[in-house]
Coordinates of C-alpha atoms in Angstrom, one line a residue:
Chain A
M11 CA 0.2 0.1 0.0
S12 CA 1.2 3.4 -1.0
E13 CA 1.3 6.8 1.1
W14 CA -2.0 9.1 1.2
V15 CA -2.0 11.8 -1.7
T16 CA -4.5 14.2 -0.7
A17 CA -6.6 16.6 -2.9
F18 CA -8.7 19.8 -2.5
A19 CA -11.8 20.8 -4.6
P20 CA -13.4 23.8 -3.8
A21 CA -17.2 24.7 -3.5
S22 CA -19.1 26.4 -6.6
I23 CA -21.5 28.4 -7.7
G24 CA -24.0 26.7 -10.2
N25 CA -25.8 28.6 -12.9
V26 CA -24.7 31.8 -12.1
A27 CA -27.9 33.1 -12.8
V28 CA -27.6 33.2 -16.4
G29 CA -26.5 29.8 -17.3
F30 CA -28.7 27.1 -16.2
D31 CA -26.8 23.9 -16.5
M32 CA -23.7 25.7 -18.2
L33 CA -21.9 27.9 -16.3
G34 CA -20.1 27.8 -12.8
L35 CA -17.6 29.8 -10.8
A36 CA -15.1 28.1 -8.3
L37 CA -15.7 29.5 -5.0
E38 CA -12.9 30.1 -2.7
G39 CA -12.6 29.3 1.1
A40 CA -14.9 26.2 0.9
G41 CA -14.0 22.7 -0.3
D42 CA -13.8 18.8 0.1
R43 CA -10.7 16.9 0.8
V44 CA -10.3 13.4 -0.6
L45 CA -7.2 11.6 0.4
A46 CA -6.3 8.4 -2.0
R47 CA -3.9 5.7 -1.5
R48 CA -3.1 2.2 -3.7
I49 CA -4.6 -0.8 -2.4
D50 CA -4.5 -4.2 -3.6
N51 CA -8.1 -4.9 -4.6
E52 CA -10.3 -5.1 -7.4
R53 CA -12.3 -2.1 -6.7
V54 CA -12.3 1.4 -5.1
T55 CA -13.2 1.3 -1.3
V56 CA -14.3 4.1 0.8
A57 CA -12.5 4.1 4.2
E58 CA -14.3 6.8 5.9
V59 CA -16.4 9.8 5.2
R60 CA -15.7 12.5 7.6
G61 CA -18.0 15.4 8.3
L62 CA -17.2 19.5 8.9
D63 CA -17.2 18.6 12.4
G64 CA -14.2 16.1 11.6
E65 CA -16.7 13.3 13.1
L66 CA -17.5 10.4 10.9
H67 CA -20.5 11.4 8.6
P68 CA -24.1 10.6 9.4
Y69 CA -25.2 10.5 6.4
L70 CA -23.1 9.7 3.7
S71 CA -22.1 6.4 2.4
T72 CA -19.0 4.9 2.4
V73 CA -20.7 1.8 0.2
A74 CA -18.6 2.3 -2.9
E75 CA -21.3 2.1 -5.4
S76 CA -23.4 4.9 -3.5
N77 CA -20.8 7.3 -3.1
T78 CA -19.7 10.0 -5.3
A79 CA -16.0 10.2 -4.8
S80 CA -15.8 6.4 -5.4
I81 CA -18.0 6.3 -8.2
A82 CA -16.0 8.8 -9.8
A83 CA -12.5 7.5 -8.7
Q84 CA -13.6 4.1 -10.0
A85 CA -14.6 5.4 -13.6
F86 CA -11.2 6.8 -13.6
W87 CA -9.1 4.3 -12.4
D88 CA -11.0 1.7 -15.0
D89 CA -9.7 3.9 -18.1
H90 CA -6.0 5.2 -16.3
G91 CA -5.4 2.6 -13.3
D92 CA -2.6 0.6 -13.5
T93 CA -2.5 -2.3 -10.9
G94 CA -4.7 -2.8 -8.0
S95 CA -7.1 0.0 -7.0
V96 CA -7.6 2.8 -4.3
E97 CA -8.6 3.4 -1.3
L98 CA -10.2 6.9 -0.4
K99 CA -11.2 8.9 2.5
V100 CA -13.5 12.0 2.0
H101 CA -13.5 14.8 4.2
K102 CA -16.6 17.1 3.2
G103 CA -15.8 20.6 3.8
V104 CA -18.6 21.8 1.9
P105 CA -21.9 21.6 3.2
L106 CA -24.4 18.7 1.8
Q107 CA -27.8 19.9 -0.4
S108 CA -26.5 23.6 0.0
G109 CA -26.3 24.5 -3.6
M110 CA -22.3 24.7 -3.3
G111 CA -21.6 22.1 -5.5
S112 CA -21.1 19.7 -2.4
S113 CA -21.2 16.4 -4.6
A114 CA -19.0 17.9 -7.1
A115 CA -16.5 18.8 -5.0
S116 CA -16.0 15.1 -4.0
A117 CA -16.1 13.7 -7.1
V118 CA -13.2 16.3 -8.4
A119 CA -11.2 15.8 -5.7
A120 CA -11.4 12.0 -5.9
V121 CA -10.3 12.2 -9.6
V122 CA -7.4 14.4 -8.9
A123 CA -6.0 12.5 -5.8
A124 CA -6.6 9.2 -7.8
N125 CA -4.7 10.8 -10.7
G126 CA -2.2 11.8 -8.3
L127 CA -1.3 8.4 -7.6
L128 CA 0.2 7.6 -11.1
D129 CA 3.4 7.5 -12.5
T130 CA 2.5 9.7 -15.2
P131 CA -0.5 11.6 -14.3
V132 CA -3.5 12.6 -16.9
S133 CA -4.0 16.0 -17.9
V134 CA -6.8 18.1 -15.7
E135 CA -8.8 18.0 -18.8
A136 CA -8.8 14.5 -19.0
L137 CA -10.4 14.2 -15.8
L138 CA -13.6 16.4 -16.3
P139 CA -15.2 13.2 -17.7
Y140 CA -14.6 11.0 -14.7
A141 CA -15.9 13.5 -12.1
L142 CA -18.8 14.0 -14.0
E143 CA -19.8 10.5 -13.6
G144 CA -19.5 10.7 -9.6
E145 CA -21.8 13.9 -10.1
K146 CA -24.4 12.0 -12.1
F147 CA -24.7 9.8 -9.6
A148 CA -25.8 12.6 -6.9
S149 CA -27.6 15.1 -9.2
G150 CA -29.3 12.5 -11.9
G151 CA -28.1 14.4 -15.1
L152 CA -24.8 15.3 -17.1
H153 CA -24.5 18.8 -15.4
A154 CA -20.7 20.1 -15.3
D155 CA -21.8 23.6 -13.9
N156 CA -20.1 22.7 -10.6
V157 CA -17.8 20.0 -11.6
A158 CA -15.8 21.9 -14.0
P159 CA -15.3 25.1 -12.0
S160 CA -14.0 22.9 -9.1
L161 CA -11.8 21.0 -11.4
F162 CA -10.6 24.1 -13.3
G163 CA -11.1 27.0 -11.1
G164 CA -12.7 30.5 -12.0
L165 CA -15.4 31.2 -14.4
V166 CA -16.5 28.1 -17.0
L167 CA -18.9 27.7 -19.6
C168 CA -19.6 24.3 -19.9
P169 CA -22.5 23.6 -22.0
Q170 CA -23.6 19.9 -22.5
V171 CA -23.3 20.2 -26.2
L172 CA -20.0 20.9 -26.1
L173 CA -18.7 18.3 -23.2
P174 CA -16.1 17.2 -22.7
S175 CA -14.9 20.5 -23.9
V176 CA -15.3 23.3 -21.7
V177 CA -14.8 27.4 -22.0
H178 CA -12.8 29.0 -19.6
L179 CA -14.3 32.7 -19.5
P180 CA -12.1 35.5 -18.1
A181 CA -13.1 37.1 -14.8
P182 CA -14.0 40.5 -15.0
S183 CA -11.1 42.3 -13.2
G184 CA -12.5 44.3 -10.1
V185 CA -15.5 41.5 -9.6
S186 CA -16.0 39.1 -6.7
A187 CA -18.5 36.8 -5.5
A188 CA -20.4 37.0 -1.9
L189 CA -22.2 34.0 -0.8
I190 CA -24.3 32.8 1.9
H191 CA -25.3 29.2 2.8
P192 CA -28.7 29.6 4.8
D193 CA -29.4 26.7 7.4
L194 CA -31.6 25.2 5.1
Q195 CA -31.5 21.8 2.8
V196 CA -32.7 21.7 -0.5
N197 CA -32.6 18.2 -2.6
T198 CA -31.0 19.0 -6.3
A199 CA -32.8 16.0 -7.9
H200 CA -35.6 17.2 -6.4
A201 CA -35.8 20.9 -7.3
R202 CA -34.9 19.8 -10.9
R203 CA -37.8 17.6 -10.7
G204 CA -40.2 20.5 -10.0
L205 CA -39.3 22.5 -13.2
A206 CA -41.5 23.0 -16.1
K207 CA -40.9 21.1 -19.2
S208 CA -41.3 23.8 -21.6
Y209 CA -40.6 27.4 -22.0
S210 CA -42.1 30.0 -24.3
T211 CA -39.9 31.3 -27.4
R212 CA -40.0 34.7 -26.0
L213 CA -38.8 33.7 -22.4
W214 CA -35.6 31.6 -23.8
L215 CA -34.7 34.6 -26.3
E216 CA -34.6 36.5 -23.1
Q217 CA -32.6 34.3 -21.0
Q218 CA -30.0 33.2 -24.1
G219 CA -29.5 37.5 -24.8
L220 CA -28.8 37.6 -21.3
L221 CA -26.1 34.8 -21.0
A222 CA -24.9 36.1 -24.5
G223 CA -24.6 39.5 -23.2
F224 CA -22.5 38.0 -19.6
V225 CA -20.3 36.0 -21.7
A226 CA -19.4 39.5 -23.7
A227 CA -19.3 41.3 -20.5
C228 CA -16.9 39.0 -18.9
H229 CA -14.3 39.0 -21.8
A230 CA -14.7 42.7 -22.5
G231 CA -14.2 43.6 -18.6
D232 CA -17.4 45.6 -19.1
I233 CA -18.8 45.7 -15.4
D234 CA -21.9 47.6 -16.4
L235 CA -22.9 44.9 -18.6
V236 CA -22.4 42.5 -16.1
A237 CA -24.7 44.1 -14.0
R238 CA -27.4 44.6 -16.9
T239 CA -27.1 41.0 -17.7
L240 CA -27.0 39.1 -14.3
R241 CA -30.4 37.8 -14.2
D242 CA -32.5 34.5 -14.5
V243 CA -36.0 34.9 -15.7
I244 CA -36.5 31.1 -16.0
I245 CA -35.1 29.0 -13.1
E246 CA -35.2 31.3 -10.3
P247 CA -38.6 32.8 -10.2
Q248 CA -39.7 28.7 -10.0
R249 CA -37.3 28.0 -7.5
K250 CA -37.0 31.0 -5.1
D251 CA -39.9 29.9 -3.2
N252 CA -38.0 27.0 -1.8
V253 CA -35.5 29.4 0.3
P254 CA -38.1 31.5 2.4
C255 CA -35.1 34.3 2.9
F256 CA -34.7 34.8 -0.8
D257 CA -36.4 37.6 -1.6
V258 CA -35.0 39.6 1.7
V259 CA -31.5 38.4 0.8
K260 CA -31.8 39.2 -2.5
S261 CA -33.0 43.1 -1.5
A262 CA -30.1 43.6 0.8
A263 CA -27.8 42.5 -1.8
E264 CA -29.1 44.9 -4.4
R265 CA -29.3 47.7 -1.8
G266 CA -25.6 47.2 -1.2
G267 CA -24.8 47.6 -4.9
A268 CA -24.4 44.0 -5.9
L269 CA -24.4 43.5 -9.8
G270 CA -26.6 41.0 -9.5
C271 CA -28.0 38.0 -7.1
S272 CA -29.4 34.6 -7.6
L273 CA -29.5 31.2 -6.1
S274 CA -26.3 29.1 -6.3
G275 CA -27.6 26.0 -8.2
S276 CA -30.6 24.9 -7.0
G277 CA -30.3 27.0 -3.5
P278 CA -30.9 27.3 -0.5
S279 CA -27.4 29.4 -1.3
I280 CA -27.6 32.6 -2.8
F281 CA -24.9 34.3 -4.3
A282 CA -24.1 37.9 -5.4
L283 CA -21.6 39.6 -7.9
C284 CA -20.0 42.3 -6.6
R285 CA -17.7 44.9 -7.2
T286 CA -14.7 43.5 -5.2
S287 CA -14.4 46.9 -2.9
D288 CA -18.0 46.1 -1.8
A289 CA -18.2 42.5 -1.7
R290 CA -17.7 42.2 2.5
N291 CA -20.4 44.4 3.2
I292 CA -22.9 42.7 0.8
A293 CA -22.0 39.7 2.1
S294 CA -22.5 40.8 5.4
A295 CA -25.9 42.6 4.5
M296 CA -27.0 39.1 2.9
E297 CA -26.0 37.6 6.3
Q298 CA -28.1 39.8 8.4
A299 CA -31.0 40.0 6.0
C300 CA -31.0 36.2 6.3
R301 CA -30.9 36.0 10.3
S302 CA -33.8 38.6 10.3
Q303 CA -35.7 35.7 9.1
G304 CA -34.7 33.5 12.0
I305 CA -32.4 31.6 9.9
G306 CA -29.2 31.0 10.7
C307 CA -26.1 31.2 7.8
E308 CA -22.5 31.5 7.1
S309 CA -21.0 33.7 4.2
W310 CA -18.0 33.5 1.9
V311 CA -16.3 35.9 -0.3
S312 CA -14.2 35.0 -3.0
P313 CA -12.6 36.4 -6.3
M314 CA -13.8 35.4 -9.7
N315 CA -10.7 33.7 -10.7
A316 CA -10.3 31.2 -7.6
P317 CA -7.8 28.7 -8.0
G318 CA -9.5 25.0 -8.7
A319 CA -8.6 21.6 -7.3
R320 CA -4.9 20.7 -6.6
I321 CA -2.7 18.3 -4.6
E322 CA -1.9 19.2 -1.5
A323 CA 1.5 18.7 -0.1
A324 CA 1.5 15.8 2.6
Chain B
M30 CA -35.4 73.0 -50.3
S31 CA -31.8 71.9 -49.5
E32 CA -29.2 69.7 -51.4
W33 CA -29.7 66.0 -51.5
V34 CA -27.5 64.0 -48.7
T35 CA -26.9 60.4 -49.7
A36 CA -26.5 57.6 -46.9
F37 CA -25.5 53.7 -47.6
A38 CA -26.3 51.0 -45.6
P39 CA -25.2 47.5 -46.0
A40 CA -27.4 44.1 -46.2
S41 CA -26.7 41.9 -43.4
I42 CA -27.0 38.2 -42.3
G43 CA -29.4 38.0 -39.3
N44 CA -29.7 35.1 -36.9
V45 CA -26.3 34.0 -37.9
A46 CA -27.2 30.6 -37.1
V47 CA -26.8 30.5 -33.4
G48 CA -28.7 33.9 -32.3
F49 CA -32.1 33.7 -33.5
D50 CA -33.2 37.2 -33.4
M51 CA -30.4 38.7 -31.2
L52 CA -27.5 38.2 -34.0
G53 CA -26.6 40.3 -37.0
L54 CA -23.2 40.6 -39.1
A55 CA -23.2 43.3 -41.7
L56 CA -22.4 42.2 -45.6
E57 CA -19.9 44.1 -47.7
G58 CA -20.8 44.7 -51.4
A59 CA -24.6 45.0 -51.1
G60 CA -26.8 47.9 -49.5
D61 CA -29.6 50.2 -50.0
R62 CA -29.1 53.9 -51.0
V63 CA -31.6 56.4 -49.7
L64 CA -31.2 60.1 -50.6
A65 CA -32.6 62.8 -48.5
R66 CA -33.6 66.4 -48.8
R67 CA -35.0 69.3 -46.3
I68 CA -38.8 70.0 -47.6
D69 CA -41.2 72.5 -46.6
N70 CA -43.7 69.8 -45.4
E71 CA -45.5 68.6 -42.4
R72 CA -44.7 64.5 -43.0
V73 CA -41.9 62.9 -44.5
T74 CA -42.4 61.6 -48.1
V75 CA -41.1 59.4 -50.6
A76 CA -40.4 61.0 -53.9
E77 CA -39.3 57.6 -55.7
V78 CA -38.3 53.8 -55.0
R79 CA -36.1 52.2 -57.6
G80 CA -35.1 48.7 -57.7
L81 CA -31.4 47.3 -58.5
D82 CA -32.4 48.0 -62.1
G83 CA -32.4 51.5 -61.4
E84 CA -36.0 51.5 -62.9
L85 CA -39.2 52.6 -60.7
H86 CA -39.8 49.7 -58.3
P87 CA -42.7 47.8 -59.2
Y88 CA -44.0 46.8 -55.7
L89 CA -42.3 49.1 -53.0
S90 CA -45.0 51.7 -52.2
T91 CA -44.3 55.6 -52.0
V92 CA -46.9 55.9 -49.5
A93 CA -45.1 57.5 -46.7
E94 CA -46.8 55.1 -43.9
S95 CA -46.5 51.7 -45.9
N96 CA -42.5 52.4 -46.5
T97 CA -39.6 51.5 -43.7
A98 CA -37.7 54.1 -45.0
S99 CA -40.3 56.7 -44.4
I100 CA -41.5 55.7 -41.6
A101 CA -37.9 55.5 -39.7
A102 CA -37.2 59.0 -40.8
Q103 CA -40.5 60.2 -39.7
A104 CA -39.9 58.8 -36.2
F105 CA -36.4 60.2 -36.2
W106 CA -37.7 63.7 -37.5
D107 CA -40.6 63.9 -35.1
D108 CA -37.9 63.4 -32.5
H109 CA -35.0 65.4 -33.8
G110 CA -35.8 67.4 -36.8
D111 CA -36.2 71.1 -36.4
T112 CA -38.1 72.4 -39.0
G113 CA -40.0 71.3 -42.0
S114 CA -39.7 67.6 -42.8
V115 CA -37.8 65.4 -45.2
E116 CA -38.2 64.1 -48.8
L117 CA -36.6 60.4 -49.3
K118 CA -35.5 58.6 -52.7
V119 CA -35.0 55.2 -52.0
H120 CA -32.5 53.0 -54.4
K121 CA -33.0 49.4 -53.4
G122 CA -29.8 47.5 -53.7
V123 CA -30.2 44.6 -51.4
P124 CA -33.1 42.1 -53.1
L125 CA -36.4 42.0 -51.3
Q126 CA -37.6 39.0 -48.9
S127 CA -34.0 37.4 -49.6
G128 CA -33.0 37.3 -46.0
M129 CA -30.3 39.8 -46.6
G130 CA -32.1 42.5 -44.5
S131 CA -33.6 44.6 -47.1
S132 CA -36.0 46.5 -45.5
A133 CA -33.7 47.1 -42.1
A134 CA -31.2 48.2 -44.9
S135 CA -33.9 51.1 -46.3
A136 CA -34.6 52.1 -42.6
V137 CA -31.0 52.4 -41.7
A138 CA -30.2 54.4 -44.7
A139 CA -33.2 56.8 -44.2
V140 CA -32.3 57.7 -40.8
V141 CA -28.7 58.0 -41.2
A142 CA -29.6 60.4 -44.5
A143 CA -32.1 62.5 -42.4
N144 CA -29.4 62.5 -39.5
G145 CA -27.0 64.2 -41.9
L146 CA -29.6 67.0 -42.7
L147 CA -29.0 68.0 -39.2
D148 CA -26.5 71.1 -38.3
T149 CA -25.6 68.5 -35.2
P150 CA -26.3 65.3 -36.1
V151 CA -26.8 63.1 -33.4
S152 CA -24.7 59.9 -32.6
V153 CA -25.1 56.8 -34.4
E154 CA -25.9 55.0 -31.3
A155 CA -29.2 57.3 -30.9
L156 CA -30.4 56.1 -34.7
L157 CA -31.0 52.7 -33.9
P158 CA -34.4 52.9 -32.4
Y159 CA -35.9 55.1 -35.2
A160 CA -34.3 52.5 -37.7
L161 CA -36.2 49.7 -35.5
E162 CA -39.5 51.4 -36.0
G163 CA -39.3 51.1 -39.8
E164 CA -38.1 47.7 -39.6
K165 CA -41.1 46.8 -37.4
F166 CA -43.4 47.4 -39.8
A167 CA -42.1 45.3 -42.1
S168 CA -41.1 42.4 -40.1
G169 CA -43.9 42.5 -37.3
G170 CA -41.8 42.6 -34.5
L171 CA -38.7 44.3 -32.6
H172 CA -36.1 42.3 -33.9
A173 CA -32.5 44.2 -34.4
D174 CA -30.6 41.5 -35.8
N175 CA -30.6 43.2 -39.3
V176 CA -30.8 47.2 -38.4
A177 CA -27.9 46.9 -35.8
P178 CA -25.4 45.2 -37.8
S179 CA -26.5 47.5 -41.0
L180 CA -26.1 50.3 -38.8
F181 CA -23.1 49.9 -36.9
G182 CA -21.2 47.0 -39.1
G183 CA -19.4 43.9 -37.9
L184 CA -21.0 41.7 -36.0
V185 CA -23.8 42.5 -33.3
L186 CA -25.2 41.1 -30.4
C187 CA -28.5 43.1 -30.0
P188 CA -31.1 40.5 -27.9
Q189 CA -34.2 42.5 -27.2
V190 CA -33.5 42.3 -23.3
L191 CA -30.8 44.8 -23.6
L192 CA -32.3 47.1 -26.5
P193 CA -31.7 49.8 -27.3
S194 CA -28.0 48.9 -26.1
V195 CA -26.4 46.2 -28.4
V196 CA -22.8 44.7 -27.7
H197 CA -20.4 44.9 -30.4
L198 CA -18.5 41.2 -30.9
P199 CA -15.1 41.2 -32.3
A200 CA -14.5 39.5 -35.3
P201 CA -12.7 36.3 -35.3
S202 CA -9.3 37.3 -37.3
G203 CA -9.0 35.0 -40.6
V204 CA -12.8 34.5 -41.0
S205 CA -14.8 35.9 -43.9
A206 CA -18.7 35.2 -44.9
A207 CA -20.0 33.9 -47.9
L208 CA -23.5 34.2 -49.0
I209 CA -25.8 33.3 -52.1
H210 CA -29.0 34.5 -52.9
P211 CA -30.9 31.7 -54.8
D212 CA -33.7 33.3 -56.9
L213 CA -36.5 32.4 -54.5
Q214 CA -38.6 34.8 -52.2
V215 CA -39.4 34.0 -48.4
N216 CA -41.8 36.4 -46.6
T217 CA -40.2 37.1 -43.0
A218 CA -43.4 37.6 -41.2
H219 CA -45.4 34.5 -42.8
A220 CA -41.7 32.2 -42.0
R221 CA -42.1 33.7 -38.4
R222 CA -45.5 32.5 -38.0
G223 CA -44.5 29.2 -39.0
L224 CA -42.4 28.6 -36.1
A225 CA -43.4 26.5 -33.0
K226 CA -44.3 28.7 -29.8
S227 CA -42.8 26.8 -27.3
Y228 CA -39.6 24.3 -27.0
S229 CA -38.3 21.8 -24.7
T230 CA -35.6 22.5 -21.9
R231 CA -33.4 20.7 -23.7
L232 CA -33.4 22.0 -27.2
W233 CA -33.3 25.7 -25.9
L234 CA -30.3 24.9 -23.6
E235 CA -28.4 23.5 -26.5
Q236 CA -29.2 26.6 -28.7
Q237 CA -28.2 28.8 -25.9
G238 CA -24.8 26.6 -25.2
L239 CA -24.1 27.4 -28.6
L240 CA -24.6 30.9 -28.7
A241 CA -22.5 31.4 -25.4
G242 CA -19.8 29.3 -26.9
F243 CA -19.8 31.3 -30.2
V244 CA -19.6 34.7 -28.2
A245 CA -16.5 33.3 -26.2
A246 CA -15.1 32.0 -29.5
C247 CA -15.4 35.2 -31.2
H248 CA -13.6 37.1 -28.1
A249 CA -11.1 34.6 -27.7
G250 CA -10.5 34.6 -31.5
D251 CA -11.1 30.7 -31.4
I252 CA -11.6 29.2 -34.8
D253 CA -12.1 25.9 -33.7
L254 CA -14.9 26.8 -31.5
V255 CA -16.3 29.1 -34.1
A256 CA -16.7 25.5 -35.7
R257 CA -17.7 23.7 -33.2
T258 CA -20.8 25.8 -32.2
L259 CA -22.0 27.8 -35.3
R260 CA -25.3 25.8 -35.5
D261 CA -28.9 26.4 -35.3
V262 CA -30.8 23.3 -33.8
I263 CA -33.9 25.2 -33.6
I264 CA -35.1 27.8 -36.7
E265 CA -33.4 26.0 -39.2
P266 CA -35.0 22.6 -39.1
Q267 CA -38.2 24.5 -39.4
R268 CA -37.3 26.8 -42.3
K269 CA -35.2 24.7 -44.4
D270 CA -37.5 23.3 -46.5
N271 CA -38.8 26.5 -47.7
V272 CA -35.8 26.9 -49.3
P273 CA -35.4 23.9 -52.0
C274 CA -31.5 24.0 -52.6
F275 CA -30.9 24.4 -48.8
D276 CA -29.5 20.9 -48.0
V277 CA -26.9 20.7 -51.2
V278 CA -25.7 24.1 -50.7
K279 CA -25.0 23.5 -47.1
S280 CA -23.2 20.2 -48.1
A281 CA -21.1 22.0 -50.6
A282 CA -20.4 24.7 -47.9
E283 CA -19.3 22.1 -45.4
R284 CA -17.2 20.0 -47.8
G285 CA -15.5 23.0 -48.9
G286 CA -14.5 23.4 -45.1
A287 CA -17.1 25.9 -43.9
L288 CA -16.9 26.6 -40.1
G289 CA -20.8 26.5 -40.4
C290 CA -23.7 27.2 -42.7
S291 CA -27.5 28.2 -42.2
L292 CA -30.0 30.2 -43.5
S293 CA -29.6 34.0 -43.6
G294 CA -32.7 35.3 -41.5
S295 CA -35.7 33.5 -42.8
G296 CA -33.9 32.7 -46.1
P297 CA -33.7 31.8 -48.9
S298 CA -30.5 33.2 -48.5
I299 CA -27.7 31.0 -47.4
F300 CA -24.5 32.1 -45.6
A301 CA -21.3 30.2 -44.4
L302 CA -18.5 31.5 -42.2
C303 CA -15.3 30.4 -43.7
R304 CA -11.6 30.7 -42.9
T305 CA -10.8 34.1 -45.5
S306 CA -8.5 31.7 -47.5
D307 CA -11.5 29.3 -48.2
A308 CA -14.2 32.1 -48.9
R309 CA -14.0 32.7 -52.3
N310 CA -14.0 29.0 -53.3
I311 CA -16.8 27.8 -50.9
A312 CA -19.1 30.7 -52.3
S313 CA -18.3 29.2 -55.8
A314 CA -18.9 25.7 -54.6
M315 CA -22.4 26.8 -52.9
E316 CA -23.6 28.9 -55.9
Q317 CA -22.9 25.7 -58.4
A318 CA -24.7 23.6 -56.1
C319 CA -27.5 25.5 -56.1
R320 CA -27.4 25.9 -59.9
S321 CA -27.3 22.4 -60.0
Q322 CA -31.0 22.2 -58.5
G323 CA -32.2 24.8 -61.6
I324 CA -32.4 27.6 -59.0
G325 CA -30.3 31.0 -60.1
C326 CA -28.2 32.5 -57.7
E327 CA -25.9 35.4 -56.7
S328 CA -23.0 35.4 -54.1
W329 CA -21.1 37.7 -52.2
V330 CA -18.1 37.5 -50.0
S331 CA -17.7 39.8 -47.1
P332 CA -15.0 40.5 -44.7
M333 CA -16.6 39.9 -40.8
N334 CA -15.8 43.8 -39.9
A335 CA -17.5 44.8 -42.8
P336 CA -18.6 48.8 -41.9
G337 CA -21.9 50.1 -41.3
A338 CA -23.9 52.7 -43.0
R339 CA -22.4 55.9 -43.9
I340 CA -23.0 59.4 -45.5
E341 CA -21.6 59.3 -49.0
A342 CA -20.0 62.0 -50.3
A343 CA -22.0 64.1 -53.0

């Protein structure tokens, strides 16, 4: 048996308001760690899953077929592993069902750690499909908007139609993300089933125009255009009632000068993009607004070019 | 009565495959001219409309309330005119109902010419809403994907949600447009009524991903990504059967190495984006394919940064 290799993968903001299922942003300051070592076994195994408190996790499974980390690592090892298999320890740093890409962070950290066991690791780009395998188990679909930013960092455009390729978008200079995680849980697969099955031409053209404008704004570093385009007219209206504090938190962000504010993934986390100089104050205002509704929360502030997953020194 | 001022406005490619109703490209080599002079009258009048052959036009109306040029000029003069009104001569260079933005070119040339009569002309950006008034009469909706590129030149992202603002996209270097106009007519308003009213989430997410990727590709100058994203999965399949030569022309363009090929606007014109070194050959191949179906045609080759409307020297 070899030494443990530790990989860290950050939390992420899915959808980023304008890009349902196809736009994601890495979030600095929260993430999962997965430790991997070689074992003389036929299949990937999970030795332990620990929670934020460091204790053994009360819900997440160590059954390899039911754990996003081991599913991802198994898919990777099937294609690239040499001999034996891999044992994992999963240390969750991203709260579950938070809308912060918790399952994606575990899947990404697992493949990065397993890759770190190889004498000749594959490129980071080649890891994406394996991390997606783990995420597919958790979310029920092939959506890369958490896996891709967690793996690569920064702001990533990753529509299904282009996978396994993704498009890295430049982060507009002077913009940061603020995120609060209200102490509520939303099940991603359940939230997805609640969405309408079709939309009017008018509505999807409006959303498509906002996304295209946002992509151009990021490339041009046009903060005013970021503010005019960072809106979700399709998904947010259908999901926001799952998050009782959403309206007051969004109002607080907007009063504080946020460029835009929406659910992170399917919630309950709520993010805002802000001028970097406003970001701390906006995060505080969002947190206060949430607590004013009797709901506890945590907050993070992150640059838009937060780094992606990496091996940590032993 | 003052001297005549002449404005030229180019033809344009609407939709550009990926951006239904919100993306347009100016086309060099074809356009309308509108001559304007001050008159002592209460309303804008149209002295004449001449066709491509220089003869008085057999169909287009000189009734000011039914002509896109005079409707646009009237709207402009109502807001910015000083005294009297404007007389127009419309010299069509863009074939009617060709999918080349014929009505948009007339409306744009009219407002640019009328603006040229003012002692202190307004900015070109301020002209867009007036040109749109004329286009609205012709096409039945507020779509800027021909007006905006004809006015500004180049490649313009102009979703309704952002109007009257538009986003100028950088033309990827080394890419040109080829366009053929088969000798067929398609009525834009009729083509629009034939479209489905709603679409599945899967389908619009696919198209939205392609558009967002294309915008990023233009900004990054990534020709491979242009080729992977320049596709219309929603509108082209519904409209292509109106253009009997479409499939063979598209196949010819693709065999010639086109980055993508689709209908221009609602057709019958068909455009391809190509590496500039391939553009002439691809235009010829498209023309030959069209003629092989017994349909006559004309072709154009244009850079992607073709200039927009302008006053011509007397």
